[in-house]
Amino acid sequence: MSRLDEILAKPRPDPDDLAVLLGADAPTDQARVLAAAYAVKVRVVGPVVYFRGLFELSNLCTKDCLYCGIRRSNQNVERYSIPVDEILTGAGWAYEQGYGSVVLQSGERSDPAFVDLITELVTKIRALSHDELAITLSVGEQSEATYRTWFQAGAERYLLRIETSDPALYRQLHPADHSWERRRDCLRLLHSSGYQLGSGVMIGLPGQSTEQLARDILFFEQEKVVMIGMGPFIPHGETPLRDAIRNFAWKRHAQLALALRMIAATRLYLPDVNIAAATALQTLAPDGREQGLMAGANVIMPNLTDPRYRSSYQLYDGKPCLDESATQCRGCLEGRITSLGETIGFGLRGDSRRFLDRNIGVATRGASSRGQPRAVENTGGRGEGTEIHDRGRRREYGVKIS
Ligand code: SAM
Ligand code: SF4
C-alpha cells in the first residue's frame, strides 16, 4: 500500500499527511485526491453550491501589497468608488434573484468616511432584504471598534485572507510597514466580535513549499476559520512581483493543479467548512471554477459589479468576465453548475456547517424576517434533513454528515 493509499483510507488525514496530498501531482494520484475530496464534500455539505453576489465597491487602497494590481503605488489604474444607490440596486437584484448572500469587497481604507459608508451599506442592504441577505465584508484590517460597529449594523461574515501562514514569506510579499502579526490579530478580533470567520491564502506564491501550504490548512483550524477563500497567485504586470515566477505562462497548468489539490486537501482535513472556488481559477482555465467545485469547493462568488468598473479592479492579469452583466453571469454559471450534477442553493444563506455546529444552542443575531435573533437549534449536527434554522420565508435544512 502506498503512502497515498494509506492516507486516502483514513477517515480524515493527519496533519503530517497534508503535504503528501499537496504533492500528489502525478495525474492519477491527483485525480484520486480530488475525487476523495469531492466525495467528502457531497457527504458532509451536500451537492449544493451557494452563491455569494460579489460587489467590488472601490479600488481605492491605502496599502501596497507587492502582488496586487490595485496597490496604492500603481499609477495606471483609474480609481473609482461605486455610489451607494448603485450598490443598493444591485443588492436588491441579488435578493430578488434568490441569492442568499452578498459580499462587499474593496481596497483597504479605515478613515471615518469609509467606516460610515460600510455601516450605511450594511444597514440598508439588511433593510431592503428584510434581514434575509447575509452580508460578508472583505475590506481588510480594521480596529476592533470598527469590526464591532459593522457587526452591530448587520454584517455577519468577514473574509480576511492571511495570504500565507508563514510570517517570513509574508514579509517577502509586503512592504515593511505591513504586518503579518497585525493581520493574524485582526482575525482573532473578528472571531471574538462574533463573525463567521473567513480567511485564505494565495497558492503557488514564489518560493512557497507544499509544507507551507500544509501549515496554512493547520492555521485555518487553529484560528477557527469556517469559510475559506483561497486561489492561485497570478502575477500582475504592473506590480513588483510581475516576474516573480519565471515563464508563468508555461506554468499555468501546474498552478491550477496545485490550487485544486489545496482545495481538496482542505476539504479532506476540514470537511464541514465552506470553501469558495475563486474566480482566479477561471483565469487559469475556462472551467477552472467548476474544477474547483469538483475538488471540494461549495461556494461561488458571481461578480455583480457593473461591467464599467470591473476593468479597474484587476488584482491580477487575465481577470475573466470583464464585460459580462450580472444577468449574463448568472445564466452562464447556472448552466455550468447544473451540468456537473450540482444544485444551486437559491434562497439559502449557506452558513458554514462548521460555524452552525459550533454555535448549537446559541442565539445568533440576524436573519429572521422580523429582525429577531435567530435560534440555532440543537440538531446534534448529524441528522439528514434536520431543520437548522427558520429564516421567516426561507428555511434551511441540514445534510447528513455521518
Ligand atoms: N483589500 C482587502 C484585503 O486585502 O483583504 C480585500 C480585497 S483584496 C483585493 C482580496 C484578495 O485578493 C487578497 O486577499 C489577495 O489574496 C488577492 N489578490 C491580490 N492580488 C492577487 C494576485 N496577484 N493573485 C491572486 N490573488 C490576489
Ligand atoms: Fe489593497 Fe487588498 Fe490589494 Fe493589498 S490585496 S493592495 S490591501 S486591495
mmCIF file with all atom_site columns, N, CA and C and ligand atoms in Angstrom, residues 61 65 67-70 105-108 138-141 159-161 163 183 201-202 231-236 280 313 315-317, ligand 1:
data_model
loop_
_atom_site.group_PDB
_atom_site.id
_atom_site.type_symbol
_atom_site.label_atom_id
_atom_site.label_alt_id
_atom_site.label_comp_id
_atom_site.label_asym_id
_atom_site.label_entity_id
_atom_site.label_seq_id
_atom_site.pdbx_PDB_ins_code
_atom_site.Cartn_x
_atom_site.Cartn_y
_atom_site.Cartn_z
_atom_site.occupancy
_atom_site.B_iso_or_equiv
_atom_site.pdbx_formal_charge
_atom_site.auth_seq_id
_atom_site.auth_comp_id
_atom_site.auth_asym_id
_atom_site.auth_atom_id
_atom_site.pdbx_PDB_model_num
ATOM   1   N N   . CYS A 1 61  ? -7.092  52.156 -2.311  1.00 0.00 ? 61  CYS A N   1
ATOM   2   C CA  . CYS A 1 61  ? -6.441  51.320 -1.307  1.00 0.00 ? 61  CYS A CA  1
ATOM   3   C C   . CYS A 1 61  ? -5.266  52.064 -0.700  1.00 0.00 ? 61  CYS A C   1
ATOM   4   N N   . CYS A 1 65  ? 0.505   46.034 -1.120  1.00 0.00 ? 65  CYS A N   1
ATOM   5   C CA  . CYS A 1 65  ? 0.911   44.621 -1.235  1.00 0.00 ? 65  CYS A CA  1
ATOM   6   C C   . CYS A 1 65  ? 1.619   44.408 -2.585  1.00 0.00 ? 65  CYS A C   1
ATOM   7   N N   . TYR A 1 67  ? 1.972   42.165 -4.686  1.00 0.00 ? 67  TYR A N   1
ATOM   8   C CA  . TYR A 1 67  ? 1.411   41.309 -5.743  1.00 0.00 ? 67  TYR A CA  1
ATOM   9   C C   . TYR A 1 67  ? 0.152   41.879 -6.372  1.00 0.00 ? 67  TYR A C   1
ATOM   10  N N   . CYS A 1 68  ? -0.416  42.929 -5.801  1.00 0.00 ? 68  CYS A N   1
ATOM   11  C CA  . CYS A 1 68  ? -1.797  43.300 -6.135  1.00 0.00 ? 68  CYS A CA  1
ATOM   12  C C   . CYS A 1 68  ? -1.887  44.452 -7.137  1.00 0.00 ? 68  CYS A C   1
ATOM   13  N N   . GLY A 1 69  ? -2.711  44.270 -8.144  1.00 0.00 ? 69  GLY A N   1
ATOM   14  C CA  . GLY A 1 69  ? -2.836  45.250 -9.220  1.00 0.00 ? 69  GLY A CA  1
ATOM   15  C C   . GLY A 1 69  ? -3.459  46.570 -8.807  1.00 0.00 ? 69  GLY A C   1
ATOM   16  N N   . ILE A 1 70  ? -4.154  46.618 -7.666  1.00 0.00 ? 70  ILE A N   1
ATOM   17  C CA  . ILE A 1 70  ? -4.745  47.904 -7.248  1.00 0.00 ? 70  ILE A CA  1
ATOM   18  C C   . ILE A 1 70  ? -3.998  48.499 -6.045  1.00 0.00 ? 70  ILE A C   1
ATOM   19  N N   . GLN A 1 105 ? -16.629 43.941 -1.138  1.00 0.00 ? 105 GLN A N   1
ATOM   20  C CA  . GLN A 1 105 ? -15.158 43.900 -1.112  1.00 0.00 ? 105 GLN A CA  1
ATOM   21  C C   . GLN A 1 105 ? -14.588 45.197 -1.648  1.00 0.00 ? 105 GLN A C   1
ATOM   22  N N   . SER A 1 106 ? -13.428 45.588 -1.149  1.00 0.00 ? 106 SER A N   1
ATOM   23  C CA  . SER A 1 106 ? -12.775 46.793 -1.686  1.00 0.00 ? 106 SER A CA  1
ATOM   24  C C   . SER A 1 106 ? -11.317 46.804 -1.262  1.00 0.00 ? 106 SER A C   1
ATOM   25  N N   . GLY A 1 107 ? -10.602 47.808 -1.783  1.00 0.00 ? 107 GLY A N   1
ATOM   26  C CA  . GLY A 1 107 ? -9.286  48.087 -1.249  1.00 0.00 ? 107 GLY A CA  1
ATOM   27  C C   . GLY A 1 107 ? -9.435  48.520 0.202   1.00 0.00 ? 107 GLY A C   1
ATOM   28  N N   . GLU A 1 108 ? -8.299  48.612 0.883   1.00 0.00 ? 108 GLU A N   1
ATOM   29  C CA  . GLU A 1 108 ? -8.377  48.880 2.334   1.00 0.00 ? 108 GLU A CA  1
ATOM   30  C C   . GLU A 1 108 ? -8.311  50.376 2.637   1.00 0.00 ? 108 GLU A C   1
ATOM   31  N N   . SER A 1 138 ? -15.310 42.155 3.090   1.00 0.00 ? 138 SER A N   1
ATOM   32  C CA  . SER A 1 138 ? -13.921 41.817 2.771   1.00 0.00 ? 138 SER A CA  1
ATOM   33  C C   . SER A 1 138 ? -13.216 43.133 2.475   1.00 0.00 ? 138 SER A C   1
ATOM   34  N N   . VAL A 1 139 ? -12.979 43.884 3.537   1.00 0.00 ? 139 VAL A N   1
ATOM   35  C CA  . VAL A 1 139 ? -12.434 45.233 3.384   1.00 0.00 ? 139 VAL A CA  1
ATOM   36  C C   . VAL A 1 139 ? -11.219 45.455 4.288   1.00 0.00 ? 139 VAL A C   1
ATOM   37  N N   . GLY A 1 140 ? -10.525 44.373 4.605   1.00 0.00 ? 140 GLY A N   1
ATOM   38  C CA  . GLY A 1 140 ? -9.201  44.497 5.184   1.00 0.00 ? 140 GLY A CA  1
ATOM   39  C C   . GLY A 1 140 ? -9.120  44.669 6.688   1.00 0.00 ? 140 GLY A C   1
ATOM   40  N N   . GLU A 1 141 ? -7.940  45.159 7.092   1.00 0.00 ? 141 GLU A N   1
ATOM   41  C CA  . GLU A 1 141 ? -7.612  45.262 8.525   1.00 0.00 ? 141 GLU A CA  1
ATOM   42  C C   . GLU A 1 141 ? -8.232  46.528 9.093   1.00 0.00 ? 141 GLU A C   1
ATOM   43  N N   . LEU A 1 159 ? -14.279 38.151 5.469   1.00 0.00 ? 159 LEU A N   1
ATOM   44  C CA  . LEU A 1 159 ? -13.214 37.423 4.775   1.00 0.00 ? 159 LEU A CA  1
ATOM   45  C C   . LEU A 1 159 ? -11.936 38.262 4.791   1.00 0.00 ? 159 LEU A C   1
ATOM   46  N N   . LEU A 1 160 ? -10.935 37.761 5.481   1.00 0.00 ? 160 LEU A N   1
ATOM   47  C CA  . LEU A 1 160 ? -9.630  38.432 5.540   1.00 0.00 ? 160 LEU A CA  1
ATOM   48  C C   . LEU A 1 160 ? -8.566  37.360 5.330   1.00 0.00 ? 160 LEU A C   1
ATOM   49  N N   . ARG A 1 161 ? -8.048  37.314 4.124   1.00 0.00 ? 161 ARG A N   1
ATOM   50  C CA  . ARG A 1 161 ? -7.038  36.285 3.851   1.00 0.00 ? 161 ARG A CA  1
ATOM   51  C C   . ARG A 1 161 ? -5.758  36.593 4.622   1.00 0.00 ? 161 ARG A C   1
ATOM   52  N N   . GLU A 1 163 ? -3.119  35.367 3.609   1.00 0.00 ? 163 GLU A N   1
ATOM   53  C CA  . GLU A 1 163 ? -2.249  35.328 2.409   1.00 0.00 ? 163 GLU A CA  1
ATOM   54  C C   . GLU A 1 163 ? -1.227  34.191 2.475   1.00 0.00 ? 163 GLU A C   1
ATOM   55  N N   . ARG A 1 183 ? -2.307  41.272 11.021  1.00 0.00 ? 183 ARG A N   1
ATOM   56  C CA  . ARG A 1 183 ? -3.376  40.608 10.251  1.00 0.00 ? 183 ARG A CA  1
ATOM   57  C C   . ARG A 1 183 ? -3.922  39.410 11.033  1.00 0.00 ? 183 ARG A C   1
ATOM   58  N N   . VAL A 1 201 ? -5.516  31.887 1.601   1.00 0.00 ? 201 VAL A N   1
ATOM   59  C CA  . VAL A 1 201 ? -4.125  32.151 1.207   1.00 0.00 ? 201 VAL A CA  1
ATOM   60  C C   . VAL A 1 201 ? -4.050  32.199 -0.318  1.00 0.00 ? 201 VAL A C   1
ATOM   61  N N   . MET A 1 202 ? -2.939  32.718 -0.803  1.00 0.00 ? 202 MET A N   1
ATOM   62  C CA  . MET A 1 202 ? -2.647  32.561 -2.223  1.00 0.00 ? 202 MET A CA  1
ATOM   63  C C   . MET A 1 202 ? -1.810  31.291 -2.385  1.00 0.00 ? 202 MET A C   1
ATOM   64  N N   . GLY A 1 231 ? -7.048  31.164 -3.606  1.00 0.00 ? 231 GLY A N   1
ATOM   65  C CA  . GLY A 1 231 ? -6.933  30.981 -5.040  1.00 0.00 ? 231 GLY A CA  1
ATOM   66  C C   . GLY A 1 231 ? -5.485  31.049 -5.464  1.00 0.00 ? 231 GLY A C   1
ATOM   67  N N   . PRO A 1 232 ? -5.247  30.709 -6.730  1.00 0.00 ? 232 PRO A N   1
ATOM   68  C CA  . PRO A 1 232 ? -3.874  30.724 -7.221  1.00 0.00 ? 232 PRO A CA  1
ATOM   69  C C   . PRO A 1 232 ? -3.316  32.141 -7.282  1.00 0.00 ? 232 PRO A C   1
ATOM   70  N N   . PHE A 1 233 ? -2.041  32.272 -6.973  1.00 0.00 ? 233 PHE A N   1
ATOM   71  C CA  . PHE A 1 233 ? -1.351  33.540 -7.228  1.00 0.00 ? 233 PHE A CA  1
ATOM   72  C C   . PHE A 1 233 ? -1.175  33.667 -8.735  1.00 0.00 ? 233 PHE A C   1
ATOM   73  N N   . ILE A 1 234 ? -1.536  34.862 -9.256  1.00 0.00 ? 234 ILE A N   1
ATOM   74  C CA  . ILE A 1 234 ? -1.356  35.134 -10.682 1.00 0.00 ? 234 ILE A CA  1
ATOM   75  C C   . ILE A 1 234 ? -0.662  36.496 -10.781 1.00 0.00 ? 234 ILE A C   1
ATOM   76  N N   . PRO A 1 235 ? 0.460   36.586 -11.458 1.00 0.00 ? 235 PRO A N   1
ATOM   77  C CA  . PRO A 1 235 ? 1.186   37.858 -11.493 1.00 0.00 ? 235 PRO A CA  1
ATOM   78  C C   . PRO A 1 235 ? 0.392   38.962 -12.198 1.00 0.00 ? 235 PRO A C   1
ATOM   79  N N   . HIS A 1 236 ? 0.611   40.189 -11.756 1.00 0.00 ? 236 HIS A N   1
ATOM   80  C CA  . HIS A 1 236 ? 0.051   41.367 -12.420 1.00 0.00 ? 236 HIS A CA  1
ATOM   81  C C   . HIS A 1 236 ? 1.227   42.161 -12.977 1.00 0.00 ? 236 HIS A C   1
ATOM   82  N N   . ALA A 1 280 ? -10.081 33.450 -9.644  1.00 0.00 ? 280 ALA A N   1
ATOM   83  C CA  . ALA A 1 280 ? -8.744  33.324 -10.239 1.00 0.00 ? 280 ALA A CA  1
ATOM   84  C C   . ALA A 1 280 ? -8.533  31.947 -10.874 1.00 0.00 ? 280 ALA A C   1
ATOM   85  N N   . TYR A 1 313 ? -10.662 46.931 -11.466 1.00 0.00 ? 313 TYR A N   1
ATOM   86  C CA  . TYR A 1 313 ? -10.443 46.112 -10.254 1.00 0.00 ? 313 TYR A CA  1
ATOM   87  C C   . TYR A 1 313 ? -9.732  44.836 -10.670 1.00 0.00 ? 313 TYR A C   1
ATOM   88  N N   . LEU A 1 315 ? -6.877  42.608 -9.944  1.00 0.00 ? 315 LEU A N   1
ATOM   89  C CA  . LEU A 1 315 ? -5.868  42.272 -8.933  1.00 0.00 ? 315 LEU A CA  1
ATOM   90  C C   . LEU A 1 315 ? -4.703  41.546 -9.585  1.00 0.00 ? 315 LEU A C   1
ATOM   91  N N   . TYR A 1 316 ? -5.015  40.837 -10.683 1.00 0.00 ? 316 TYR A N   1
ATOM   92  C CA  . TYR A 1 316 ? -4.018  40.038 -11.396 1.00 0.00 ? 316 TYR A CA  1
ATOM   93  C C   . TYR A 1 316 ? -4.373  40.117 -12.869 1.00 0.00 ? 316 TYR A C   1
ATOM   94  N N   . ASP A 1 317 ? -3.436  39.737 -13.718 1.00 0.00 ? 317 ASP A N   1
ATOM   95  C CA  . ASP A 1 317 ? -3.686  39.801 -15.161 1.00 0.00 ? 317 ASP A CA  1
ATOM   96  C C   . ASP A 1 317 ? -4.658  38.695 -15.578 1.00 0.00 ? 317 ASP A C   1
HETATM 97  N N1  . SAM B 2 .   ? -8.208  44.746 0.400   1.00 0.00 ? 1   SAM B N1  1
HETATM 98  C C1  . SAM B 2 .   ? -8.768  43.648 1.086   1.00 0.00 ? 1   SAM B C1  1
HETATM 99  C C2  . SAM B 2 .   ? -7.708  42.708 1.586   1.00 0.00 ? 1   SAM B C2  1
HETATM 100 O O1  . SAM B 2 .   ? -6.581  42.763 1.091   1.00 0.00 ? 1   SAM B O1  1
HETATM 101 O O2  . SAM B 2 .   ? -8.036  41.898 2.452   1.00 0.00 ? 1   SAM B O2  1
HETATM 102 C C3  . SAM B 2 .   ? -9.784  42.873 0.276   1.00 0.00 ? 1   SAM B C3  1
HETATM 103 C C4  . SAM B 2 .   ? -9.612  42.894 -1.197  1.00 0.00 ? 1   SAM B C4  1
HETATM 104 S S1  . SAM B 2 .   ? -8.126  42.117 -1.793  1.00 0.00 ? 1   SAM B S1  1
HETATM 105 C C5  . SAM B 2 .   ? -8.099  42.671 -3.413  1.00 0.00 ? 1   SAM B C5  1
HETATM 106 C C6  . SAM B 2 .   ? -8.679  40.422 -1.946  1.00 0.00 ? 1   SAM B C6  1
HETATM 107 C C7  . SAM B 2 .   ? -7.596  39.401 -2.191  1.00 0.00 ? 1   SAM B C7  1
HETATM 108 O O3  . SAM B 2 .   ? -7.095  39.497 -3.496  1.00 0.00 ? 1   SAM B O3  1
HETATM 109 C C8  . SAM B 2 .   ? -6.371  39.461 -1.341  1.00 0.00 ? 1   SAM B C8  1
HETATM 110 O O4  . SAM B 2 .   ? -6.576  38.945 -0.056  1.00 0.00 ? 1   SAM B O4  1
HETATM 111 C C9  . SAM B 2 .   ? -5.371  38.642 -2.164  1.00 0.00 ? 1   SAM B C9  1
HETATM 112 O O5  . SAM B 2 .   ? -5.266  37.306 -1.681  1.00 0.00 ? 1   SAM B O5  1
HETATM 113 C C10 . SAM B 2 .   ? -6.000  38.621 -3.562  1.00 0.00 ? 1   SAM B C10 1
HETATM 114 N N2  . SAM B 2 .   ? -5.029  39.017 -4.584  1.00 0.00 ? 1   SAM B N2  1
HETATM 115 C C11 . SAM B 2 .   ? -4.453  40.215 -4.739  1.00 0.00 ? 1   SAM B C11 1
HETATM 116 N N3  . SAM B 2 .   ? -3.541  40.176 -5.725  1.00 0.00 ? 1   SAM B N3  1
HETATM 117 C C12 . SAM B 2 .   ? -3.545  38.904 -6.224  1.00 0.00 ? 1   SAM B C12 1
HETATM 118 C C13 . SAM B 2 .   ? -2.809  38.223 -7.247  1.00 0.00 ? 1   SAM B C13 1
HETATM 119 N N4  . SAM B 2 .   ? -1.866  38.854 -7.970  1.00 0.00 ? 1   SAM B N4  1
HETATM 120 N N5  . SAM B 2 .   ? -3.075  36.923 -7.484  1.00 0.00 ? 1   SAM B N5  1
HETATM 121 C C14 . SAM B 2 .   ? -4.042  36.292 -6.772  1.00 0.00 ? 1   SAM B C14 1
HETATM 122 N N6  . SAM B 2 .   ? -4.744  36.871 -5.779  1.00 0.00 ? 1   SAM B N6  1
HETATM 123 C C15 . SAM B 2 .   ? -4.508  38.171 -5.494  1.00 0.00 ? 1   SAM B C15 1
#
